[in-house]
mmCIF file with all atom_site columns, C-alpha atoms in Angstrom:
data_model
loop_
_atom_site.group_PDB
_atom_site.id
_atom_site.type_symbol
_atom_site.label_atom_id
_atom_site.label_alt_id
_atom_site.label_comp_id
_atom_site.label_asym_id
_atom_site.label_entity_id
_atom_site.label_seq_id
_atom_site.pdbx_PDB_ins_code
_atom_site.Cartn_x
_atom_site.Cartn_y
_atom_site.Cartn_z
_atom_site.occupancy
_atom_site.B_iso_or_equiv
_atom_site.pdbx_formal_charge
_atom_site.auth_seq_id
_atom_site.auth_comp_id
_atom_site.auth_asym_id
_atom_site.auth_atom_id
_atom_site.pdbx_PDB_model_num
ATOM 1  C CA . UNK B 1 1  ? -4.161  -13.370 -16.246 1.00 0.00 ? 134 UNK B CA 1
ATOM 2  C CA . UNK B 1 2  ? -3.044  -11.699 -13.289 1.00 0.00 ? 135 UNK B CA 1
ATOM 3  C CA . UNK B 1 3  ? -0.786  -14.209 -10.926 1.00 0.00 ? 136 UNK B CA 1
ATOM 4  C CA . UNK B 1 4  ? -0.910  -14.297 -7.261  1.00 0.00 ? 137 UNK B CA 1
ATOM 5  C CA . UNK B 1 5  ? 2.142   -12.298 -6.547  1.00 0.00 ? 138 UNK B CA 1
ATOM 6  C CA . UNK B 1 6  ? 1.068   -9.188  -8.414  1.00 0.00 ? 139 UNK B CA 1
ATOM 7  C CA . UNK B 1 7  ? -2.932  -9.189  -7.309  1.00 0.00 ? 140 UNK B CA 1
ATOM 8  C CA . UNK B 1 8  ? -0.960  -9.293  -3.866  1.00 0.00 ? 141 UNK B CA 1
ATOM 9  C CA . UNK B 1 9  ? 0.480   -5.748  -4.573  1.00 0.00 ? 142 UNK B CA 1
ATOM 10 C CA . UNK B 1 10 ? -2.770  -4.585  -5.254  1.00 0.00 ? 143 UNK B CA 1
ATOM 11 C CA . UNK B 1 11 ? -4.272  -6.447  -2.706  1.00 0.00 ? 144 UNK B CA 1
ATOM 12 C CA . UNK B 1 12 ? -1.818  -4.242  0.277   1.00 0.00 ? 145 UNK B CA 1
ATOM 13 C CA . UNK B 1 13 ? -2.528  -1.065  -2.147  1.00 0.00 ? 146 UNK B CA 1
ATOM 14 C CA . UNK B 1 14 ? -6.083  -1.120  -1.036  1.00 0.00 ? 147 UNK B CA 1
ATOM 15 C CA . UNK B 1 15 ? -5.628  0.458   2.080   1.00 0.00 ? 148 UNK B CA 1
ATOM 16 C CA . UNK B 1 16 ? -3.219  3.154   1.238   1.00 0.00 ? 149 UNK B CA 1
ATOM 17 C CA . UNK B 1 17 ? -5.890  4.085   -1.341  1.00 0.00 ? 150 UNK B CA 1
ATOM 18 C CA . UNK B 1 18 ? -8.803  4.454   0.524   1.00 0.00 ? 151 UNK B CA 1
ATOM 19 C CA . UNK B 1 19 ? -6.651  6.198   2.913   1.00 0.00 ? 152 UNK B CA 1
ATOM 20 C CA . UNK B 1 20 ? -6.537  9.046   -0.069  1.00 0.00 ? 153 UNK B CA 1
ATOM 21 C CA . UNK B 1 21 ? -9.863  8.731   -0.715  1.00 0.00 ? 154 UNK B CA 1
ATOM 22 C CA . UNK B 1 22 ? -11.174 9.358   2.997   1.00 0.00 ? 155 UNK B CA 1
ATOM 23 C CA . UNK B 1 23 ? -9.172  12.375  3.277   1.00 0.00 ? 156 UNK B CA 1
ATOM 24 C CA . UNK B 1 24 ? -10.557 13.478  0.383   1.00 0.00 ? 157 UNK B CA 1
ATOM 25 C CA . UNK B 1 25 ? -13.941 12.988  0.088   1.00 0.00 ? 158 UNK B CA 1
ATOM 26 C CA . UNK B 1 26 ? -14.503 12.228  3.628   1.00 0.00 ? 159 UNK B CA 1
ATOM 27 C CA . UNK B 1 27 ? -12.482 15.846  4.634   1.00 0.00 ? 160 UNK B CA 1
ATOM 28 C CA . UNK B 1 28 ? -10.772 12.647  7.073   1.00 0.00 ? 161 UNK B CA 1
ATOM 29 C CA . UNK B 1 29 ? -7.549  13.829  9.328   1.00 0.00 ? 162 UNK B CA 1
ATOM 30 C CA . UNK B 1 30 ? -4.872  11.684  8.621   1.00 0.00 ? 163 UNK B CA 1
ATOM 31 C CA . UNK B 1 31 ? -3.109  10.662  12.033  1.00 0.00 ? 164 UNK B CA 1
ATOM 32 C CA . UNK B 1 32 ? 0.266   9.238   12.925  1.00 0.00 ? 165 UNK B CA 1
ATOM 33 C CA . UNK B 1 33 ? -0.770  6.043   13.383  1.00 0.00 ? 166 UNK B CA 1
ATOM 34 C CA . UNK B 1 34 ? -2.371  5.880   9.826   1.00 0.00 ? 167 UNK B CA 1
ATOM 35 C CA . UNK B 1 35 ? 1.098   7.719   8.363   1.00 0.00 ? 168 UNK B CA 1
ATOM 36 C CA . UNK B 1 36 ? 2.890   4.805   10.641  1.00 0.00 ? 169 UNK B CA 1
ATOM 37 C CA . UNK B 1 37 ? 0.873   2.469   8.581   1.00 0.00 ? 170 UNK B CA 1
ATOM 38 C CA . UNK B 1 38 ? 1.111   3.462   5.837   1.00 0.00 ? 171 UNK B CA 1
ATOM 39 C CA . UNK B 1 39 ? 4.767   3.339   5.719   1.00 0.00 ? 172 UNK B CA 1
ATOM 40 C CA . UNK B 1 40 ? 5.176   -0.239  7.355   1.00 0.00 ? 173 UNK B CA 1
ATOM 41 C CA . UNK B 1 41 ? 3.040   -1.386  4.246   1.00 0.00 ? 174 UNK B CA 1
ATOM 42 C CA . UNK B 1 42 ? 4.498   0.294   1.209   1.00 0.00 ? 175 UNK B CA 1
ATOM 43 C CA . UNK B 1 43 ? 7.898   -0.732  3.217   1.00 0.00 ? 176 UNK B CA 1
ATOM 44 C CA . UNK B 1 44 ? 6.673   -4.192  3.101   1.00 0.00 ? 177 UNK B CA 1
ATOM 45 C CA . UNK B 1 45 ? 5.956   -4.064  -0.404  1.00 0.00 ? 178 UNK B CA 1
ATOM 46 C CA . UNK B 1 46 ? 8.922   -2.175  -1.401  1.00 0.00 ? 179 UNK B CA 1
ATOM 47 C CA . UNK B 1 47 ? 10.563  -5.319  0.477   1.00 0.00 ? 180 UNK B CA 1
ATOM 48 C CA . UNK B 1 48 ? 8.903   -8.135  -1.058  1.00 0.00 ? 181 UNK B CA 1
ATOM 49 C CA . UNK B 1 49 ? 9.465   -6.402  -4.796  1.00 0.00 ? 182 UNK B CA 1
ATOM 50 C CA . UNK B 1 50 ? 13.486  -6.086  -4.280  1.00 0.00 ? 183 UNK B CA 1
ATOM 51 C CA . UNK B 1 51 ? 13.479  -9.623  -2.861  1.00 0.00 ? 184 UNK B CA 1
ATOM 52 C CA . UNK B 1 52 ? 11.683  -11.210 -5.508  1.00 0.00 ? 185 UNK B CA 1
ATOM 53 C CA . UNK B 1 53 ? 13.993  -9.300  -8.216  1.00 0.00 ? 186 UNK B CA 1
ATOM 54 C CA . UNK B 1 54 ? 17.224  -10.563 -6.538  1.00 0.00 ? 187 UNK B CA 1
ATOM 55 C CA . UNK B 1 55 ? 16.185  -13.823 -6.895  1.00 0.00 ? 188 UNK B CA 1
#
């Protein structure tokens, strides 16, 4: 059974997977806003994981 923290990680990765698949399947263009949002999402996920391991 997945805990709430692990489930939350998958929720944060869902938009990134959507971006990847929309580029591959729908040939969407990647804009600077999409890149910035992806970087912010991944950095938040990494920071939350780092803080969890530190505790």
